[in-house]
PDB file of C-alpha atoms and ligand atoms in Angstrom:
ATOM      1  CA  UNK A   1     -70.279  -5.889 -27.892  1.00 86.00           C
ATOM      2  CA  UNK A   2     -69.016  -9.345 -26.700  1.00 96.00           C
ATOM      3  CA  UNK A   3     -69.588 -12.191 -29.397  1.00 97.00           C
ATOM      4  CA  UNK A   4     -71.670 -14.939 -28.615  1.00 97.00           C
ATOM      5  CA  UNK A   5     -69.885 -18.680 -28.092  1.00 97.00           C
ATOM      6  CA  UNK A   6     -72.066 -19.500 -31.414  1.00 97.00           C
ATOM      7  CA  UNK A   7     -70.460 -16.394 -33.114  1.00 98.00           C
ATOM      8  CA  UNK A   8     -66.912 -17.186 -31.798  1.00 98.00           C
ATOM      9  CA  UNK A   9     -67.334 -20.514 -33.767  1.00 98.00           C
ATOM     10  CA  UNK A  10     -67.754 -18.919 -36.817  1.00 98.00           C
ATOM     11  CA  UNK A  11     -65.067 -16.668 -36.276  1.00 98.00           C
ATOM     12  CA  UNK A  12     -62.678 -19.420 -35.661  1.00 98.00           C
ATOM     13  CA  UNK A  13     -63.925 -21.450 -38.674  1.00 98.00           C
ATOM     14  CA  UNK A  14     -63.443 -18.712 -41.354  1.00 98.00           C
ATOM     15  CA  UNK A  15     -60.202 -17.271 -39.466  1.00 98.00           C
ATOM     16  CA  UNK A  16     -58.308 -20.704 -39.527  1.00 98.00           C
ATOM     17  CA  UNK A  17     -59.937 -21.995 -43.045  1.00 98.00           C
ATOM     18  CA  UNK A  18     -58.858 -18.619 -44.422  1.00 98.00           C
ATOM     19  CA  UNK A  19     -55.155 -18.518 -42.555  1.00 98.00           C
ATOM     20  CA  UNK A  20     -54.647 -22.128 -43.924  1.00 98.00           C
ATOM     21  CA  UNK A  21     -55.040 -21.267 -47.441  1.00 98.00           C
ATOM     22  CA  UNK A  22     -52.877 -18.257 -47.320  1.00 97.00           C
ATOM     23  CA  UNK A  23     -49.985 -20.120 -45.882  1.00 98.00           C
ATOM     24  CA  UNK A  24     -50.465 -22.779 -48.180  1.00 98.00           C
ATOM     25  CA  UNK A  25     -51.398 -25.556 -45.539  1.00 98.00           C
ATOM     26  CA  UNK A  26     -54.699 -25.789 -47.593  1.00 98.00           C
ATOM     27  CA  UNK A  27     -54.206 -26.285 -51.262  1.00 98.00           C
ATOM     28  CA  UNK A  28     -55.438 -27.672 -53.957  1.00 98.00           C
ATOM     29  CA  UNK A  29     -55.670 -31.393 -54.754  1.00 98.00           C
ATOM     30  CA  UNK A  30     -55.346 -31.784 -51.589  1.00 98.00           C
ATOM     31  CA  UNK A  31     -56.667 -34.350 -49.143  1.00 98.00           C
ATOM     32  CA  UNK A  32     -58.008 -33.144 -46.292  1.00 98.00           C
ATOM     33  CA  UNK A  33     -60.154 -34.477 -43.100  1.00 98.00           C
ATOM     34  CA  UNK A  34     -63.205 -33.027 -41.613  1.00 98.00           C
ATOM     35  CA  UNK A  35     -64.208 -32.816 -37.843  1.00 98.00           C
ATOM     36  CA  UNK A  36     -67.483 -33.303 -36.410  1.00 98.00           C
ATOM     37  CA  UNK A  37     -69.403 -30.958 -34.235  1.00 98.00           C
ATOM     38  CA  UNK A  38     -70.628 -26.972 -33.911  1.00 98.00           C
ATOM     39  CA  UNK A  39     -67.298 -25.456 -34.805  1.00 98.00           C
ATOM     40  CA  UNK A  40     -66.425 -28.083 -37.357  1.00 98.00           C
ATOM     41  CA  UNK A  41     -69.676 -27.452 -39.532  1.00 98.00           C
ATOM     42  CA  UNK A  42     -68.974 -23.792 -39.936  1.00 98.00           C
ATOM     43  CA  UNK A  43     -65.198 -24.987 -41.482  1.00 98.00           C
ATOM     44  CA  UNK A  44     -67.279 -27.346 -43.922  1.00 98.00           C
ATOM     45  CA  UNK A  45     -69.285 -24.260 -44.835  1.00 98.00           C
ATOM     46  CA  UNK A  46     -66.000 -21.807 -45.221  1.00 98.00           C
ATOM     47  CA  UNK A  47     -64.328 -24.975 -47.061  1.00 98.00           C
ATOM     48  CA  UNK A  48     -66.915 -25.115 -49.489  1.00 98.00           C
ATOM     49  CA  UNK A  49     -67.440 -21.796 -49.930  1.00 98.00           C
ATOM     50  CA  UNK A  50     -63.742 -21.768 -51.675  1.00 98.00           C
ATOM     51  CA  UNK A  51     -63.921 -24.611 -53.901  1.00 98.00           C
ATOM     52  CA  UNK A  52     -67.344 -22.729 -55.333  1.00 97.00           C
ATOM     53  CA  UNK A  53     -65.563 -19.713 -55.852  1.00 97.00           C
ATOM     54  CA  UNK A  54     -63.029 -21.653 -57.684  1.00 97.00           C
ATOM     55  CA  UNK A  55     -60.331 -21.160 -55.138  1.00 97.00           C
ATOM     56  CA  UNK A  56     -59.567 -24.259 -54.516  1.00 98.00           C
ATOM     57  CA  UNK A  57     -60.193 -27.474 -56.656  1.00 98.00           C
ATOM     58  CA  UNK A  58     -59.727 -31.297 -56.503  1.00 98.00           C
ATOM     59  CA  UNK A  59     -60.426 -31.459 -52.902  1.00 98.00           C
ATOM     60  CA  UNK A  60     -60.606 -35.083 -51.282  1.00 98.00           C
ATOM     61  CA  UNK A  61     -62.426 -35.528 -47.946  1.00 98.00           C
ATOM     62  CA  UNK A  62     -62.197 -37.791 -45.649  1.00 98.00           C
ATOM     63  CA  UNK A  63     -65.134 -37.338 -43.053  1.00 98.00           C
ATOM     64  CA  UNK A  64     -65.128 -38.248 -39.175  1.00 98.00           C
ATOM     65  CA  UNK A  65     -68.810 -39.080 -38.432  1.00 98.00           C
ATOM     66  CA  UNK A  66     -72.647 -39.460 -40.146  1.00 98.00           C
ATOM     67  CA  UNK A  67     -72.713 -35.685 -39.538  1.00 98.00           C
ATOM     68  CA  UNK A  68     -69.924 -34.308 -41.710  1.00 98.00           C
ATOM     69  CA  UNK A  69     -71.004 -37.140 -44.383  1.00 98.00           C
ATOM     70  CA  UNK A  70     -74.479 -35.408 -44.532  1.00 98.00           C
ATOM     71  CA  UNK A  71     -72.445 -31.875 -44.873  1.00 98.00           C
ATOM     72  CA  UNK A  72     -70.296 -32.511 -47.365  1.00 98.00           C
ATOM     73  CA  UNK A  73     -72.900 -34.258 -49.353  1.00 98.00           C
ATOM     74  CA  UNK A  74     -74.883 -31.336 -48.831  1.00 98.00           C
ATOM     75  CA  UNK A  75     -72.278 -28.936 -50.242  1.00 98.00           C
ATOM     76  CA  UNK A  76     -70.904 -31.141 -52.862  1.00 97.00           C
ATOM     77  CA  UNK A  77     -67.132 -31.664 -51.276  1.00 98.00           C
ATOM     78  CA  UNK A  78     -66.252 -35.310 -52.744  1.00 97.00           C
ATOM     79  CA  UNK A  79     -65.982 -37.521 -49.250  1.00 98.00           C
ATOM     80  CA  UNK A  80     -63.141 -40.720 -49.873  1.00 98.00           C
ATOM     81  CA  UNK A  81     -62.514 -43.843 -47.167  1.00 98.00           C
ATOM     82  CA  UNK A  82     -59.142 -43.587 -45.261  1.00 98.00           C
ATOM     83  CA  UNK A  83     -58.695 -46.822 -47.272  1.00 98.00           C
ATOM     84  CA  UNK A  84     -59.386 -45.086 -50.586  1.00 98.00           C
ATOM     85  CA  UNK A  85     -56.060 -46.057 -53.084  1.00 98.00           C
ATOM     86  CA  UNK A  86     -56.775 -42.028 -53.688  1.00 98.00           C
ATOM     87  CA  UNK A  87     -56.383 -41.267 -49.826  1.00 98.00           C
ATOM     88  CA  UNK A  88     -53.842 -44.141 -48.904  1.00 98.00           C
ATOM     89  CA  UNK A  89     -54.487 -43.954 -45.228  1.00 98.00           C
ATOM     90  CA  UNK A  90     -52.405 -40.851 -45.513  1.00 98.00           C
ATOM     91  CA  UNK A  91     -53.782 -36.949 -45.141  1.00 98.00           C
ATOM     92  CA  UNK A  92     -52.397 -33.505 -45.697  1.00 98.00           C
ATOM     93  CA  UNK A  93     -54.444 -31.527 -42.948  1.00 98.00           C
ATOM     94  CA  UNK A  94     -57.345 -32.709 -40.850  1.00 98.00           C
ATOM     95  CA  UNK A  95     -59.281 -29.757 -39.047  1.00 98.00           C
ATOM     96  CA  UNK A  96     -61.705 -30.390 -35.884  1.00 98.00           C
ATOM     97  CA  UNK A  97     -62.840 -28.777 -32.835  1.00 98.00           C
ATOM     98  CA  UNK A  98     -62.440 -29.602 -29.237  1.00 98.00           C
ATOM     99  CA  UNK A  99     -64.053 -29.909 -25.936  1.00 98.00           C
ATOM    100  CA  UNK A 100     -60.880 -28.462 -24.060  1.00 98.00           C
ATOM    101  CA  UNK A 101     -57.323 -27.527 -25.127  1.00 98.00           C
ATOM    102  CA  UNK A 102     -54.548 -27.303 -22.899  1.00 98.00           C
ATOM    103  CA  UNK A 103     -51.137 -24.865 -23.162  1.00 97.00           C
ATOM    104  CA  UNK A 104     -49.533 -28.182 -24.257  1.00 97.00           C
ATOM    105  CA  UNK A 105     -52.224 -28.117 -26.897  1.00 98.00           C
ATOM    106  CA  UNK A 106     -53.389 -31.786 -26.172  1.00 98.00           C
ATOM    107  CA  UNK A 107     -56.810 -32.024 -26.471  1.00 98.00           C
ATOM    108  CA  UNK A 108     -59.867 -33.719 -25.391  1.00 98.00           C
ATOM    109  CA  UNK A 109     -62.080 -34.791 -27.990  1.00 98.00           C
ATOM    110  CA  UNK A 110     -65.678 -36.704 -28.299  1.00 98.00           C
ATOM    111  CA  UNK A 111     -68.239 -34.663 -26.577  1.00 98.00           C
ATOM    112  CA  UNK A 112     -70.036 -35.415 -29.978  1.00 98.00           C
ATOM    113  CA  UNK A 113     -69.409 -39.404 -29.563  1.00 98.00           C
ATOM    114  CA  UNK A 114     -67.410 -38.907 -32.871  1.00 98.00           C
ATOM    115  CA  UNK A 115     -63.407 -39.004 -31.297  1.00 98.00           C
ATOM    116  CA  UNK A 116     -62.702 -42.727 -33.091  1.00 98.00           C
ATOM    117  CA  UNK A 117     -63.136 -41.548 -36.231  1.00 98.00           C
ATOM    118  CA  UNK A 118     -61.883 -38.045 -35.508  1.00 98.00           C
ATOM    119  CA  UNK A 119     -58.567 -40.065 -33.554  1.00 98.00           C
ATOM    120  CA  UNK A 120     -57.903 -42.355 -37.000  1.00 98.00           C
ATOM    121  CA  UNK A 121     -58.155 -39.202 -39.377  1.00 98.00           C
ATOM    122  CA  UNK A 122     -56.313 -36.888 -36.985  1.00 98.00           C
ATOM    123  CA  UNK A 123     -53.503 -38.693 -36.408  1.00 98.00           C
ATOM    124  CA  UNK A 124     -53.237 -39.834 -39.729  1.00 98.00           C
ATOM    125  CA  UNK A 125     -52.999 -35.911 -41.043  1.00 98.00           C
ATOM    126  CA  UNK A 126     -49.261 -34.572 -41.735  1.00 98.00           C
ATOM    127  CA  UNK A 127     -50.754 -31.554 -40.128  1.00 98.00           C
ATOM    128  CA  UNK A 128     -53.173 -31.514 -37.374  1.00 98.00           C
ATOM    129  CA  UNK A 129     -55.437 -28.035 -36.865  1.00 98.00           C
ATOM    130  CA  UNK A 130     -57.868 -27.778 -33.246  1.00 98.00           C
ATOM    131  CA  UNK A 131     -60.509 -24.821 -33.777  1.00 98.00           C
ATOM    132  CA  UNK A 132     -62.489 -23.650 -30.798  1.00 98.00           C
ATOM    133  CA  UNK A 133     -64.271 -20.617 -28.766  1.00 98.00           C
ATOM    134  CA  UNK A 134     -62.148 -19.105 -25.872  1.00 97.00           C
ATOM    135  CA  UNK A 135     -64.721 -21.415 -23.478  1.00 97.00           C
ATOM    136  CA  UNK A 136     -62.393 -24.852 -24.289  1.00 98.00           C
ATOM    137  CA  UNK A 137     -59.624 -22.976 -23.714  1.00 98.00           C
ATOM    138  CA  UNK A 138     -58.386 -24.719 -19.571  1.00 98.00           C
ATOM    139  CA  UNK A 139     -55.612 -25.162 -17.552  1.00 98.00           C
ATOM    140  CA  UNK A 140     -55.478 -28.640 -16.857  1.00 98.00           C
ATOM    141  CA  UNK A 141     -57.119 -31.728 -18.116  1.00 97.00           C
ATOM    142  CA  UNK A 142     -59.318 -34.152 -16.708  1.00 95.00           C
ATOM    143  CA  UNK A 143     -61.590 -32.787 -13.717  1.00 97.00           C
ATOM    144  CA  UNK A 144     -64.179 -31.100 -15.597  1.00 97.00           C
ATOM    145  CA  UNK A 145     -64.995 -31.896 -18.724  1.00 98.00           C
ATOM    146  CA  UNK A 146     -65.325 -35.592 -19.091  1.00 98.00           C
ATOM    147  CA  UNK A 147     -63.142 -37.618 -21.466  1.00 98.00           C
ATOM    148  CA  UNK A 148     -64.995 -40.222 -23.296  1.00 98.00           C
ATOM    149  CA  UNK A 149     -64.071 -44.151 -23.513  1.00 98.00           C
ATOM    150  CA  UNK A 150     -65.512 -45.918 -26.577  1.00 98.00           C
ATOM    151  CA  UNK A 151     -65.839 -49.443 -25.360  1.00 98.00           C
ATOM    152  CA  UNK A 152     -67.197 -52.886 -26.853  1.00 98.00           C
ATOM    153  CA  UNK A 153     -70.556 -52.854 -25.601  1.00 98.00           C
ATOM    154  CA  UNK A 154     -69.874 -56.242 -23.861  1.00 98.00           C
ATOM    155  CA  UNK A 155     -66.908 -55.238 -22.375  1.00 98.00           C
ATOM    156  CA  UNK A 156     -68.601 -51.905 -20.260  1.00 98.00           C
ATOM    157  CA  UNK A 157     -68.335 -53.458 -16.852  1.00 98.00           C
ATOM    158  CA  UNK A 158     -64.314 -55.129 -17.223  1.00 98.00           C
ATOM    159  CA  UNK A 159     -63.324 -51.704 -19.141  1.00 98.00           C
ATOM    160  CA  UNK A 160     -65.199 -49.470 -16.483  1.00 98.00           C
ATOM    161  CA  UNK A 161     -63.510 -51.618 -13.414  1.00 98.00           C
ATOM    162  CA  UNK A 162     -59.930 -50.754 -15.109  1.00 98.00           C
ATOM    163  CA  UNK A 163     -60.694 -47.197 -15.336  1.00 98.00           C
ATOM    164  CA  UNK A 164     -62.066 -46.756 -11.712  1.00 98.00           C
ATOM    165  CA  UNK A 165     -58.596 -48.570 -11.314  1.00 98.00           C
ATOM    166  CA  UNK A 166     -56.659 -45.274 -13.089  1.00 98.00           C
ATOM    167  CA  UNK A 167     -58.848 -42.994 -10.788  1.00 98.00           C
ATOM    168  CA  UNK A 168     -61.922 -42.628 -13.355  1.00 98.00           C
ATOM    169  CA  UNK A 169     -65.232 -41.925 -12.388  1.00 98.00           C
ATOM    170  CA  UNK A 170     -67.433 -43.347 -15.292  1.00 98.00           C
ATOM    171  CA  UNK A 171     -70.833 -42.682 -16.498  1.00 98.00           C
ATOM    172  CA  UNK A 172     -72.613 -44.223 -19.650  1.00 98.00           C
ATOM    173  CA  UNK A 173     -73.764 -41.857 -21.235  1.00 98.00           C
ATOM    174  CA  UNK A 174     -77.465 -41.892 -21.826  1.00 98.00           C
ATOM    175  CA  UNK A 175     -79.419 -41.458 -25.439  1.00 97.00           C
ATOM    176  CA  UNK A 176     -81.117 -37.885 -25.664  1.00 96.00           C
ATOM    177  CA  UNK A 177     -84.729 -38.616 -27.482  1.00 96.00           C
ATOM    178  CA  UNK A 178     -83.548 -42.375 -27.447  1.00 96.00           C
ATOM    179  CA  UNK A 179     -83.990 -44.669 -24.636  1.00 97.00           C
ATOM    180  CA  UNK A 180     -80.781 -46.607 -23.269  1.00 98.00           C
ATOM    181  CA  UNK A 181     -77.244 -45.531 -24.270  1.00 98.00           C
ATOM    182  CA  UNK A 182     -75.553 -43.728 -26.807  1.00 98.00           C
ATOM    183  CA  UNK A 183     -74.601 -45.639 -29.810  1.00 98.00           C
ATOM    184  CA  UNK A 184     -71.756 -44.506 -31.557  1.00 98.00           C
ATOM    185  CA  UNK A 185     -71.471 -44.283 -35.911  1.00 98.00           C
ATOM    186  CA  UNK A 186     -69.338 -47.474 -35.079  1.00 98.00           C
ATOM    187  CA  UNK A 187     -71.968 -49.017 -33.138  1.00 98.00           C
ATOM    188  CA  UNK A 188     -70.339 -49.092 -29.424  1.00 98.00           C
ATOM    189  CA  UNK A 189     -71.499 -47.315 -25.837  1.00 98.00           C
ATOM    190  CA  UNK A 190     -69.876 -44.391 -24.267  1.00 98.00           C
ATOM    191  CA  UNK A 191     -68.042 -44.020 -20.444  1.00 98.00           C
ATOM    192  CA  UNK A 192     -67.417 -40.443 -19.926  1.00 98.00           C
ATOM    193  CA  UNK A 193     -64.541 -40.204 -17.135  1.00 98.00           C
ATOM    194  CA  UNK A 194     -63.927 -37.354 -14.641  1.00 98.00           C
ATOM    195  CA  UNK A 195     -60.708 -37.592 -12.163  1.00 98.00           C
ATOM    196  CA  UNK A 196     -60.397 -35.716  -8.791  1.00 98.00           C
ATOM    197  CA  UNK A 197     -57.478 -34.103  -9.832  1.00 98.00           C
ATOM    198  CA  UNK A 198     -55.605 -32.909 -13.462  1.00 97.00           C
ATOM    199  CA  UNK A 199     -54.103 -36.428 -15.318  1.00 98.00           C
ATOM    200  CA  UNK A 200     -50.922 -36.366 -17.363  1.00 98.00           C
ATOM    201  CA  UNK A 201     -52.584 -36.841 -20.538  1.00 98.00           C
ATOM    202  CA  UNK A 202     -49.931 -38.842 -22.761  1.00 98.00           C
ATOM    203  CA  UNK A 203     -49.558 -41.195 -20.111  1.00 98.00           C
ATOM    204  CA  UNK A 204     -53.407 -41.568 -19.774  1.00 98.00           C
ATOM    205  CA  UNK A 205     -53.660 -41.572 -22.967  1.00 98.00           C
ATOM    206  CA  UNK A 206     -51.903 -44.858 -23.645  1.00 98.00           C
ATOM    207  CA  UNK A 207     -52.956 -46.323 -20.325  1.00 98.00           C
ATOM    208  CA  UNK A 208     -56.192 -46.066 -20.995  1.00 98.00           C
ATOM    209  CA  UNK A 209     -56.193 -47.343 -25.198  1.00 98.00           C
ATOM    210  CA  UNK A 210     -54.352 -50.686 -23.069  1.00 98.00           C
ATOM    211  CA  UNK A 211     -57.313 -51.610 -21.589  1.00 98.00           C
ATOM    212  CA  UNK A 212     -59.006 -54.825 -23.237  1.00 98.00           C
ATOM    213  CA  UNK A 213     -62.556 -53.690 -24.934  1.00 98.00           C
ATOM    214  CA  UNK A 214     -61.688 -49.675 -24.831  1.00 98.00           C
ATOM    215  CA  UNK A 215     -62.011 -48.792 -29.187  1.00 98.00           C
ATOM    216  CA  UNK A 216     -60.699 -45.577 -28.550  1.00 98.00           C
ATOM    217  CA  UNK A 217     -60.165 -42.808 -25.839  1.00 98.00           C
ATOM    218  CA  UNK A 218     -60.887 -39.072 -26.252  1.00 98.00           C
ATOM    219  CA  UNK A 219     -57.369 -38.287 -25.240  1.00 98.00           C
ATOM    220  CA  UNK A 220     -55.377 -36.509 -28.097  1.00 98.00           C
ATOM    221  CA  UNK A 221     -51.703 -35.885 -27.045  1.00 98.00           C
ATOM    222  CA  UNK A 222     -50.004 -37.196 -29.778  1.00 97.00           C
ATOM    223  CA  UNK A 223     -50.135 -35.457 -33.255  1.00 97.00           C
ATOM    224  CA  UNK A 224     -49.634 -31.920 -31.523  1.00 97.00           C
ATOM    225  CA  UNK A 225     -52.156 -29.694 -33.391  1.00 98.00           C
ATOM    226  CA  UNK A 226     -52.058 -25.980 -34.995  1.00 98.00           C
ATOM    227  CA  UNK A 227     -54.814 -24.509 -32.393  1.00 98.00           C
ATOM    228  CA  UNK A 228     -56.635 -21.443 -32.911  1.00 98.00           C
ATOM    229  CA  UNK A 229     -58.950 -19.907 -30.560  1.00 98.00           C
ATOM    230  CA  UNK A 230     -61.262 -17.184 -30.885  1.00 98.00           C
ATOM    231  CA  UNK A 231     -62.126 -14.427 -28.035  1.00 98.00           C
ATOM    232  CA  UNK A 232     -65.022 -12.614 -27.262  1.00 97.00           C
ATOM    233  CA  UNK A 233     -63.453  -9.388 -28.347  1.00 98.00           C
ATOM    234  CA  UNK A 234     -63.155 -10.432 -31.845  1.00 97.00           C
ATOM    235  CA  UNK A 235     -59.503 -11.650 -32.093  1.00 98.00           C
ATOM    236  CA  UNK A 236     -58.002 -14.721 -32.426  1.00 98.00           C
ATOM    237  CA  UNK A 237     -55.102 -16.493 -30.841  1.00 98.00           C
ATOM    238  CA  UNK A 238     -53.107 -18.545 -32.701  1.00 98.00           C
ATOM    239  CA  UNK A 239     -50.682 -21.496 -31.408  1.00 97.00           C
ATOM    240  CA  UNK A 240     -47.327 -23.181 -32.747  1.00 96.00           C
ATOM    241  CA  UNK A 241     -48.558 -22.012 -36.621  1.00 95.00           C
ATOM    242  CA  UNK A 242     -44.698 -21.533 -38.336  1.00 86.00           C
TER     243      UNK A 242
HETATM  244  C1  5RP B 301     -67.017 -34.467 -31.573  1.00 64.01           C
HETATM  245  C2  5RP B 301     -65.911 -33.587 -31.107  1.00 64.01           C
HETATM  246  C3  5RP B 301     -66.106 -32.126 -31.258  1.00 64.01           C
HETATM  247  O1  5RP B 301     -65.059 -31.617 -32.041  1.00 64.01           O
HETATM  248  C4  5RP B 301     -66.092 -31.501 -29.891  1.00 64.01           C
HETATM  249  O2  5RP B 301     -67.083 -32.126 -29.093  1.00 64.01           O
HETATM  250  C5  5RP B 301     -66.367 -29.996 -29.956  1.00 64.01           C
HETATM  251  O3  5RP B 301     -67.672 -29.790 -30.383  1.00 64.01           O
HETATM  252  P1  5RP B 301     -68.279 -28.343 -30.610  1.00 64.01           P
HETATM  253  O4  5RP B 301     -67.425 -27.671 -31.646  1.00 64.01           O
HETATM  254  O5  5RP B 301     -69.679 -28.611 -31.068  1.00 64.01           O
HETATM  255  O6  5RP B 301     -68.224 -27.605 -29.289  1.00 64.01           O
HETATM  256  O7  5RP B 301     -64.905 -34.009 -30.610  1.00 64.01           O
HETATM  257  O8  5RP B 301     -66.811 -35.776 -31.175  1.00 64.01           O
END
């Protein structure tokens, strides 16, 4: 029988947490960063899971949003700053889903307003690692699933005009049992961007973090990530692990 998308996440979480010890990528004393979101969570879990069994020990965490704060606490994984003298700004492995992954392997990140932190730790990791169901899995980038802008709240309508000028669509996005906008864990509004047709994403990328009042886009091109995808048959695919 086919796996659920929910299943697949697990699958993904336990394969790539499990892989990463086995080739040594996850170790211990090491210091590692945690995504955000439904695949993510399940990786906290499997993570945790191996420094109970005794597996691995001395594990510092550096965390990419409230939610993975209030998991690790939960599980007892010790959570550091990026500006910990312990961390040093400086990670061995971060791990995080994805909204969509391209054969490039660049990424877009953010569909759980999260992709400042998630940017900062991520590209801050020696090793980068995307997990995700075969559903993110897409040709091209940029027409369907919407990339998120993190923008200065009083900046929404000068940052919006400069993305409608790089062919952006924008739309705020709106609070879900909260009235008004999103606000992020760093306190600033969301513009989710859709483009007629595929963008280069490095270029975009860049283009769009020049724009006066953008925090952060949901564009991740740059720290070229271990991805590995799981299938509804069971199996997982695995890309540019050595
Ligand atoms: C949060 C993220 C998530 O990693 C991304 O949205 C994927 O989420 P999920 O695993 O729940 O599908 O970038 O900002």
């Amino acid at each position: 029988m086919a796996l659920s998308q929910s299943e697949q996440k697990i699958l993904v979480a336990n394969t790539a947490i499990d892989t990463l010890i086995e080739k040594g990528l996850i170790f211990s004393g090491m210091k590692i960063g945690l995504g955000t979101g439904s695949t993510a969570m399940p990786a906290v879990k499997r993570l945790a899971e191996h420094i109970k069994d005794g597996t691995l020990k001395d594990i510092k965490a550096v965390v990419t949003s409230f939610q993975t704060q209030n998991a690790c606490q939960d599980y007892g994984i010790p959570v550091y700053s990026m500006n910990d003298r312990a961390i040093g700004g400086k990670l061995d492995l971060a791990i995080d889903g994805a909204d969509e992954v391209d054969p490039e392997c660049s990424c877009i990140k953010g569909g759980g307003a999260a992709h400042v932190r998630e940017k900062i730790v991520e590209y801050n990791a020696k090793v980068f690692v995307v997990i995700a169901d075969s559903s993110k899995s897409v040709k091209t980038i940029g027409t369907k699933f919407p990339v998120p802008v993190e923008v200065i709240a009083e900046a929404r309508i000068p940052v919006e005009n400069a993305l409608n000028e790089l062919g952006a669509v924008c739309v705020l996005r709106e609070g879900v049992r909260k009235c008004g906008p999103v606000i992020t864990d760093n306190g600033n509004q969301i513009l989710d961007c859709t483009w007629k047709t595929p963008i280069n994403v490095a270029e975009m990328e860049t283009k769009i973090d020049e724009i006066c009042g953008v925090v952060e886009v949901g564009l991740f091109s740059k720290n070229k990530p271990i991805v590995f995808i799981s299938k509804e048959d069971g199996s997982v695919e695995i890309r540019n692990l050595k």
